[in-house]
Amino acid sequence: QQQVKQSPQSLIVQKGGIPIINCAYENTAFDYFPWYQQFPGKGPALLIAIRPDVSEKKEGRFTISFNKSAKQFSLHIMDSQPGDSATYFCAASGKSGGYQKVTFGIGTKLQVIP
Amino acid sequence: EAGVAQSPRYKIIEKRQSVAFWCNPISGHATLYWYQQILGQGPKLLIQFQNNGVVDDSQLPKDRFSAERLKGVDSTLKIQPAKLEDSAVYLCASSRDRDYNEQFFGPGTRLTVL
């Protein structure tokens, strides 16, 4: 069962554009929603995260929008740069059996062309 | 602060052979995770350790996969015998504690089973 659905699977934007990646979840027990960035040959690295008590969080050029009632959240990258080309994973985390358990989306491969 | 270390970075084996991966987490991190990342998919949790005890191995194919974390520090993941479908990147991650959300990932080991 895919608990976190992510779309699109790939995305191409021009430099300066605003790519948007969407995720939806099913389990209302999730209480932490991180986004990870992964470059080829590297492990994922935490980019930005949000909790369900806020609707938006910004860190630099990266913004998470969160809609608790719709159980959806999205990542926006402002003024995208070629260096942002990577695979982005959304994830959802919640307590299960006394510990935090993270479920990842399928990933979105972003290419920013100059 | 040194990151999560993994070795080897690449491994190619024949099906039915055995293979082992090693992980050294960030110093002081109590929680250690092994993930399997198949090409084009998000990381899937195989096993989670809290110190040297297992807290979740529900998705570990126990007939062929085993893992241990002796002394609550380094960990090894073993596959015996390997199947073609085990071809993937095996990621190790660590976090400060099981209640702490941020996970730090190593670079992964890319396994190819021929």
PDB file of C-alpha atoms in Angstrom:
ATOM      1  CA  GLN A   1       0.000   0.000   0.000  1.00  0.00           C
ATOM      2  CA  GLN A   2       1.458   3.289  -1.125  1.00  0.00           C
ATOM      3  CA  GLN A   3       0.893   5.556   1.852  1.00  0.00           C
ATOM      4  CA  VAL A   4       2.508   8.618   0.276  1.00  0.00           C
ATOM      5  CA  LYS A   5       1.677   9.376  -3.346  1.00  0.00           C
ATOM      6  CA  GLN A   6       4.041  11.741  -5.168  1.00  0.00           C
ATOM      7  CA  SER A   7       3.717  13.406  -8.549  1.00  0.00           C
ATOM      8  CA  PRO A   8       5.001  14.065 -11.099  1.00  0.00           C
ATOM      9  CA  GLN A   9       7.709  11.438 -11.446  1.00  0.00           C
ATOM     10  CA  SER A  10       9.773  13.743 -13.630  1.00  0.00           C
ATOM     11  CA  LEU A  11       9.834  17.448 -14.264  1.00  0.00           C
ATOM     12  CA  ILE A  12      11.780  19.723 -16.584  1.00  0.00           C
ATOM     13  CA  VAL A  13      11.813  23.488 -16.053  1.00  0.00           C
ATOM     14  CA  GLN A  14      13.870  26.346 -17.341  1.00  0.00           C
ATOM     15  CA  LYS A  15      16.183  28.284 -15.073  1.00  0.00           C
ATOM     16  CA  GLY A  16      14.179  30.779 -13.050  1.00  0.00           C
ATOM     17  CA  GLY A  17      11.006  28.715 -13.241  1.00  0.00           C
ATOM     18  CA  ILE A  18       9.050  27.452 -10.232  1.00  0.00           C
ATOM     19  CA  PRO A  19       8.793  23.665 -10.202  1.00  0.00           C
ATOM     20  CA  ILE A  20       6.041  22.286  -7.996  1.00  0.00           C
ATOM     21  CA  ILE A  21       6.018  18.734  -6.636  1.00  0.00           C
ATOM     22  CA  ASN A  22       2.898  17.359  -5.012  1.00  0.00           C
ATOM     23  CA  CYS A  23       2.338  14.685  -2.407  1.00  0.00           C
ATOM     24  CA  ALA A  24      -0.723  13.173  -0.792  1.00  0.00           C
ATOM     25  CA  TYR A  25      -0.971  10.954   2.246  1.00  0.00           C
ATOM     26  CA  GLU A  26      -3.626   8.729   3.785  1.00  0.00           C
ATOM     27  CA  ASN A  27      -2.637   8.149   7.390  1.00  0.00           C
ATOM     28  CA  THR A  28      -3.868  10.984   9.623  1.00  0.00           C
ATOM     29  CA  ALA A  29      -1.417   9.851  12.327  1.00  0.00           C
ATOM     30  CA  PHE A  30       1.483  11.322  10.346  1.00  0.00           C
ATOM     31  CA  ASP A  31       2.856  14.347  12.194  1.00  0.00           C
ATOM     32  CA  TYR A  32       6.012  15.330  10.332  1.00  0.00           C
ATOM     33  CA  PHE A  33       6.464  15.862   6.612  1.00  0.00           C
ATOM     34  CA  PRO A  34      10.028  16.204   5.329  1.00  0.00           C
ATOM     35  CA  TRP A  35      11.375  16.679   1.847  1.00  0.00           C
ATOM     36  CA  TYR A  36      14.668  15.076   0.897  1.00  0.00           C
ATOM     37  CA  GLN A  37      16.968  15.995  -1.981  1.00  0.00           C
ATOM     38  CA  GLN A  38      19.132  13.345  -3.608  1.00  0.00           C
ATOM     39  CA  PHE A  39      21.933  13.918  -6.088  1.00  0.00           C
ATOM     40  CA  PRO A  40      23.251  11.032  -8.228  1.00  0.00           C
ATOM     41  CA  GLY A  41      25.557   8.787  -6.261  1.00  0.00           C
ATOM     42  CA  LYS A  42      24.629  10.382  -2.952  1.00  0.00           C
ATOM     43  CA  GLY A  43      22.215   9.537  -0.192  1.00  0.00           C
ATOM     44  CA  PRO A  44      19.100  11.650   0.385  1.00  0.00           C
ATOM     45  CA  ALA A  45      19.605  14.799   2.467  1.00  0.00           C
ATOM     46  CA  LEU A  46      16.928  16.629   4.425  1.00  0.00           C
ATOM     47  CA  LEU A  47      15.923  19.802   2.587  1.00  0.00           C
ATOM     48  CA  ILE A  48      12.973  21.201   4.516  1.00  0.00           C
ATOM     49  CA  ALA A  49      10.215  19.838   6.741  1.00  0.00           C
ATOM     50  CA  ILE A  50       6.839  20.891   8.102  1.00  0.00           C
ATOM     51  CA  ARG A  51       4.449  19.874  10.845  1.00  0.00           C
ATOM     52  CA  PRO A  52       0.674  19.827  10.278  1.00  0.00           C
ATOM     53  CA  ASP A  53      -0.017  22.781  12.591  1.00  0.00           C
ATOM     54  CA  VAL A  54       1.248  25.268   9.968  1.00  0.00           C
ATOM     55  CA  SER A  55       0.152  25.770   6.376  1.00  0.00           C
ATOM     56  CA  GLU A  56       3.410  27.025   4.905  1.00  0.00           C
ATOM     57  CA  LYS A  57       7.118  27.007   5.615  1.00  0.00           C
ATOM     58  CA  LYS A  58       9.875  28.778   3.708  1.00  0.00           C
ATOM     59  CA  GLU A  59      13.601  28.185   3.797  1.00  0.00           C
ATOM     60  CA  GLY A  60      15.497  30.207   1.237  1.00  0.00           C
ATOM     61  CA  ARG A  61      14.111  29.384  -2.198  1.00  0.00           C
ATOM     62  CA  PHE A  62      12.233  26.318  -0.964  1.00  0.00           C
ATOM     63  CA  THR A  63       8.638  26.471   0.280  1.00  0.00           C
ATOM     64  CA  ILE A  64       6.340  23.762   1.588  1.00  0.00           C
ATOM     65  CA  SER A  65       2.593  24.317   1.342  1.00  0.00           C
ATOM     66  CA  PHE A  66       0.491  22.069   3.551  1.00  0.00           C
ATOM     67  CA  ASN A  67      -3.257  21.384   3.351  1.00  0.00           C
ATOM     68  CA  LYS A  68      -4.256  19.291   6.338  1.00  0.00           C
ATOM     69  CA  SER A  69      -7.923  18.857   5.364  1.00  0.00           C
ATOM     70  CA  ALA A  70      -6.991  17.612   1.897  1.00  0.00           C
ATOM     71  CA  LYS A  71      -4.064  15.577   3.254  1.00  0.00           C
ATOM     72  CA  GLN A  72      -1.791  17.090   0.658  1.00  0.00           C
ATOM     73  CA  PHE A  73       1.495  18.975   0.692  1.00  0.00           C
ATOM     74  CA  SER A  74       3.748  20.365  -1.972  1.00  0.00           C
ATOM     75  CA  LEU A  75       7.253  21.679  -2.538  1.00  0.00           C
ATOM     76  CA  HIS A  76       7.859  24.857  -4.524  1.00  0.00           C
ATOM     77  CA  ILE A  77      11.323  25.885  -5.659  1.00  0.00           C
ATOM     78  CA  MET A  78      11.545  29.587  -6.394  1.00  0.00           C
ATOM     79  CA  ASP A  79      13.974  30.909  -9.018  1.00  0.00           C
ATOM     80  CA  SER A  80      15.145  27.377  -9.804  1.00  0.00           C
ATOM     81  CA  GLN A  81      18.785  26.890 -10.787  1.00  0.00           C
ATOM     82  CA  PRO A  82      20.597  24.145 -12.713  1.00  0.00           C
ATOM     83  CA  GLY A  83      22.195  23.134  -9.404  1.00  0.00           C
ATOM     84  CA  ASP A  84      18.723  22.214  -8.135  1.00  0.00           C
ATOM     85  CA  SER A  85      18.637  19.339 -10.633  1.00  0.00           C
ATOM     86  CA  ALA A  86      18.177  16.289  -8.423  1.00  0.00           C
ATOM     87  CA  THR A  87      15.599  13.785  -7.279  1.00  0.00           C
ATOM     88  CA  TYR A  88      13.205  15.043  -4.610  1.00  0.00           C
ATOM     89  CA  PHE A  89      11.401  12.761  -2.204  1.00  0.00           C
ATOM     90  CA  CYS A  90       8.506  13.721   0.003  1.00  0.00           C
ATOM     91  CA  ALA A  91       7.998  11.681   3.130  1.00  0.00           C
ATOM     92  CA  ALA A  92       5.623  11.364   6.030  1.00  0.00           C
ATOM     93  CA  SER A  93       6.505  10.337   9.540  1.00  0.00           C
ATOM     94  CA  GLY A  94       4.470   9.289  12.525  1.00  0.00           C
ATOM     95  CA  LYS A  95       4.634   7.248  15.697  1.00  0.00           C
ATOM     96  CA  SER A  96       4.179   3.545  15.200  1.00  0.00           C
ATOM     97  CA  GLY A  97       4.883   1.036  17.929  1.00  0.00           C
ATOM     98  CA  GLY A  98       6.537   3.691  20.080  1.00  0.00           C
ATOM     99  CA  TYR A  99       8.975   5.079  17.538  1.00  0.00           C
ATOM    100  CA  GLN A 100       8.976   7.399  14.524  1.00  0.00           C
ATOM    101  CA  LYS A 101       8.473   5.608  11.234  1.00  0.00           C
ATOM    102  CA  VAL A 102       9.071   7.320   7.884  1.00  0.00           C
ATOM    103  CA  THR A 103       7.379   6.475   4.584  1.00  0.00           C
ATOM    104  CA  PHE A 104       8.842   7.916   1.387  1.00  0.00           C
ATOM    105  CA  GLY A 105       7.180   8.895  -1.862  1.00  0.00           C
ATOM    106  CA  ILE A 106       8.367   7.492  -5.176  1.00  0.00           C
ATOM    107  CA  GLY A 107      10.485  10.540  -5.988  1.00  0.00           C
ATOM    108  CA  THR A 108      10.481  13.288  -8.611  1.00  0.00           C
ATOM    109  CA  LYS A 109      13.434  13.731 -10.909  1.00  0.00           C
ATOM    110  CA  LEU A 110      13.842  17.442 -11.539  1.00  0.00           C
ATOM    111  CA  GLN A 111      15.922  18.855 -14.341  1.00  0.00           C
ATOM    112  CA  VAL A 112      16.513  22.600 -14.527  1.00  0.00           C
ATOM    113  CA  ILE A 113      17.820  23.619 -17.916  1.00  0.00           C
ATOM    114  CA  PRO A 114      19.898  26.791 -18.345  1.00  0.00           C
TER     115      PRO A 114
ATOM    116  CA  GLU B   1      30.932  16.085  12.278  1.00  0.00           C
ATOM    117  CA  ALA B   2      31.628  13.060  10.089  1.00  0.00           C
ATOM    118  CA  GLY B   3      28.679  11.717   8.152  1.00  0.00           C
ATOM    119  CA  VAL B   4      27.348   8.209   7.806  1.00  0.00           C
ATOM    120  CA  ALA B   5      29.936   5.943   6.220  1.00  0.00           C
ATOM    121  CA  GLN B   6      29.133   2.933   4.078  1.00  0.00           C
ATOM    122  CA  SER B   7      31.188   0.341   2.269  1.00  0.00           C
ATOM    123  CA  PRO B   8      31.599  -0.941  -0.297  1.00  0.00           C
ATOM    124  CA  ARG B   9      30.178   1.695  -2.634  1.00  0.00           C
ATOM    125  CA  TYR B  10      29.576  -0.795  -5.433  1.00  0.00           C
ATOM    126  CA  LYS B  11      29.217  -4.562  -5.563  1.00  0.00           C
ATOM    127  CA  ILE B  12      28.498  -6.933  -8.420  1.00  0.00           C
ATOM    128  CA  ILE B  13      27.683 -10.566  -7.653  1.00  0.00           C
ATOM    129  CA  GLU B  14      26.096 -13.579  -9.284  1.00  0.00           C
ATOM    130  CA  LYS B  15      22.672 -14.723  -8.132  1.00  0.00           C
ATOM    131  CA  ARG B  16      22.761 -17.168  -5.234  1.00  0.00           C
ATOM    132  CA  GLN B  17      26.001 -15.661  -3.938  1.00  0.00           C
ATOM    133  CA  SER B  18      26.156 -13.863  -0.602  1.00  0.00           C
ATOM    134  CA  VAL B  19      27.078 -10.252   0.069  1.00  0.00           C
ATOM    135  CA  ALA B  20      27.540  -8.016   3.096  1.00  0.00           C
ATOM    136  CA  PHE B  21      27.341  -4.272   3.539  1.00  0.00           C
ATOM    137  CA  TRP B  22      28.817  -2.226   6.345  1.00  0.00           C
ATOM    138  CA  CYS B  23      27.611   1.011   7.920  1.00  0.00           C
ATOM    139  CA  ASN B  24      29.145   3.338  10.481  1.00  0.00           C
ATOM    140  CA  PRO B  25      26.591   5.892  11.717  1.00  0.00           C
ATOM    141  CA  ILE B  26      27.213   9.396  12.992  1.00  0.00           C
ATOM    142  CA  SER B  27      28.847   9.273  16.387  1.00  0.00           C
ATOM    143  CA  GLY B  28      26.307   9.281  19.195  1.00  0.00           C
ATOM    144  CA  HIS B  29      23.327   8.425  17.030  1.00  0.00           C
ATOM    145  CA  ALA B  30      21.256   5.782  18.762  1.00  0.00           C
ATOM    146  CA  THR B  31      18.980   4.875  15.867  1.00  0.00           C
ATOM    147  CA  LEU B  32      20.189   3.195  12.688  1.00  0.00           C
ATOM    148  CA  TYR B  33      18.196   2.327   9.581  1.00  0.00           C
ATOM    149  CA  TRP B  34      18.792   0.201   6.524  1.00  0.00           C
ATOM    150  CA  TYR B  35      16.805   1.098   3.412  1.00  0.00           C
ATOM    151  CA  GLN B  36      16.510  -0.537   0.020  1.00  0.00           C
ATOM    152  CA  GLN B  37      16.148   1.867  -2.906  1.00  0.00           C
ATOM    153  CA  ILE B  38      15.209   0.233  -6.178  1.00  0.00           C
ATOM    154  CA  LEU B  39      15.857   2.325  -9.283  1.00  0.00           C
ATOM    155  CA  GLY B  40      13.055   4.841  -9.780  1.00  0.00           C
ATOM    156  CA  GLN B  41      11.546   4.332  -6.331  1.00  0.00           C
ATOM    157  CA  GLY B  42      11.778   5.879  -2.913  1.00  0.00           C
ATOM    158  CA  PRO B  43      13.735   4.279  -0.083  1.00  0.00           C
ATOM    159  CA  LYS B  44      11.970   1.359   1.582  1.00  0.00           C
ATOM    160  CA  LEU B  45      12.803   0.618   5.215  1.00  0.00           C
ATOM    161  CA  LEU B  46      14.250  -2.830   5.748  1.00  0.00           C
ATOM    162  CA  ILE B  47      15.217  -2.675   9.400  1.00  0.00           C
ATOM    163  CA  GLN B  48      15.529  -0.146  12.215  1.00  0.00           C
ATOM    164  CA  PHE B  49      17.790  -0.494  15.255  1.00  0.00           C
ATOM    165  CA  GLN B  50      17.591   1.376  18.522  1.00  0.00           C
ATOM    166  CA  ASN B  51      21.100   1.006  19.971  1.00  0.00           C
ATOM    167  CA  ASN B  52      21.757  -2.703  19.386  1.00  0.00           C
ATOM    168  CA  GLY B  53      18.129  -3.835  19.484  1.00  0.00           C
ATOM    169  CA  VAL B  54      15.749  -4.258  16.559  1.00  0.00           C
ATOM    170  CA  VAL B  55      12.609  -2.092  16.720  1.00  0.00           C
ATOM    171  CA  ASP B  56      11.220  -2.782  13.237  1.00  0.00           C
ATOM    172  CA  ASP B  57      12.124  -5.491  10.753  1.00  0.00           C
ATOM    173  CA  SER B  58       8.646  -6.033   9.354  1.00  0.00           C
ATOM    174  CA  GLN B  59       9.770  -5.482   5.739  1.00  0.00           C
ATOM    175  CA  LEU B  60      13.011  -7.437   5.929  1.00  0.00           C
ATOM    176  CA  PRO B  61      12.904 -10.661   3.847  1.00  0.00           C
ATOM    177  CA  LYS B  62      14.165 -12.756   6.702  1.00  0.00           C
ATOM    178  CA  ASP B  63      14.662 -15.893   4.637  1.00  0.00           C
ATOM    179  CA  ARG B  64      17.603 -14.233   2.900  1.00  0.00           C
ATOM    180  CA  PHE B  65      18.379 -10.927   4.620  1.00  0.00           C
ATOM    181  CA  SER B  66      19.945 -10.491   8.045  1.00  0.00           C
ATOM    182  CA  ALA B  67      21.331  -7.522   9.908  1.00  0.00           C
ATOM    183  CA  GLU B  68      23.096  -6.887  13.148  1.00  0.00           C
ATOM    184  CA  ARG B  69      24.342  -3.932  15.119  1.00  0.00           C
ATOM    185  CA  LEU B  70      26.864  -5.161  17.609  1.00  0.00           C
ATOM    186  CA  LYS B  71      27.739  -2.808  20.485  1.00  0.00           C
ATOM    187  CA  GLY B  72      25.141  -0.340  19.223  1.00  0.00           C
ATOM    188  CA  VAL B  73      27.479   1.346  16.743  1.00  0.00           C
ATOM    189  CA  ASP B  74      28.452  -0.219  13.390  1.00  0.00           C
ATOM    190  CA  SER B  75      26.007  -2.379  11.513  1.00  0.00           C
ATOM    191  CA  THR B  76      26.172  -5.006   8.792  1.00  0.00           C
ATOM    192  CA  LEU B  77      23.457  -6.082   6.384  1.00  0.00           C
ATOM    193  CA  LYS B  78      23.815  -9.465   4.707  1.00  0.00           C
ATOM    194  CA  ILE B  79      22.015 -11.086   1.798  1.00  0.00           C
ATOM    195  CA  GLN B  80      22.328 -14.847   1.374  1.00  0.00           C
ATOM    196  CA  PRO B  81      21.521 -16.064  -1.232  1.00  0.00           C
ATOM    197  CA  ALA B  82      21.030 -13.055  -3.489  1.00  0.00           C
ATOM    198  CA  LYS B  83      18.323 -12.889  -6.134  1.00  0.00           C
ATOM    199  CA  LEU B  84      18.133 -10.774  -9.265  1.00  0.00           C
ATOM    200  CA  GLU B  85      15.444  -8.590  -7.671  1.00  0.00           C
ATOM    201  CA  ASP B  86      17.831  -7.606  -4.886  1.00  0.00           C
ATOM    202  CA  SER B  87      19.634  -5.301  -7.317  1.00  0.00           C
ATOM    203  CA  ALA B  88      19.245  -1.894  -5.685  1.00  0.00           C
ATOM    204  CA  VAL B  89      21.016   0.774  -3.679  1.00  0.00           C
ATOM    205  CA  TYR B  90      21.222  -0.065   0.004  1.00  0.00           C
ATOM    206  CA  LEU B  91      21.154   3.057   2.132  1.00  0.00           C
ATOM    207  CA  CYS B  92      22.121   3.327   5.743  1.00  0.00           C
ATOM    208  CA  ALA B  93      20.831   6.228   7.814  1.00  0.00           C
ATOM    209  CA  SER B  94      21.068   7.288  11.427  1.00  0.00           C
ATOM    210  CA  SER B  95      19.259   9.656  13.756  1.00  0.00           C
ATOM    211  CA  ARG B  96      19.935  10.887  17.263  1.00  0.00           C
ATOM    212  CA  ASP B  97      17.148   8.852  18.790  1.00  0.00           C
ATOM    213  CA  ARG B  98      14.041   7.027  17.749  1.00  0.00           C
ATOM    214  CA  ASP B  99      11.871  10.047  18.576  1.00  0.00           C
ATOM    215  CA  TYR B 100      14.035  12.375  16.510  1.00  0.00           C
ATOM    216  CA  ASN B 101      12.742  12.905  13.032  1.00  0.00           C
ATOM    217  CA  GLU B 102      15.778  13.944  11.000  1.00  0.00           C
ATOM    218  CA  GLN B 103      17.643  11.068   9.417  1.00  0.00           C
ATOM    219  CA  PHE B 104      21.146  11.403   8.000  1.00  0.00           C
ATOM    220  CA  PHE B 105      21.891   9.144   5.068  1.00  0.00           C
ATOM    221  CA  GLY B 106      25.107   7.586   3.874  1.00  0.00           C
ATOM    222  CA  PRO B 107      26.059   7.484   0.170  1.00  0.00           C
ATOM    223  CA  GLY B 108      24.692   3.968  -0.259  1.00  0.00           C
ATOM    224  CA  THR B 109      25.974   0.727  -1.728  1.00  0.00           C
ATOM    225  CA  ARG B 110      24.888  -0.048  -5.272  1.00  0.00           C
ATOM    226  CA  LEU B 111      24.341  -3.803  -5.615  1.00  0.00           C
ATOM    227  CA  THR B 112      24.025  -5.474  -8.996  1.00  0.00           C
ATOM    228  CA  VAL B 113      22.981  -9.135  -9.045  1.00  0.00           C
ATOM    229  CA  LEU B 114      23.672 -10.893 -12.355  1.00  0.00           C
TER     230      LEU B 114
END
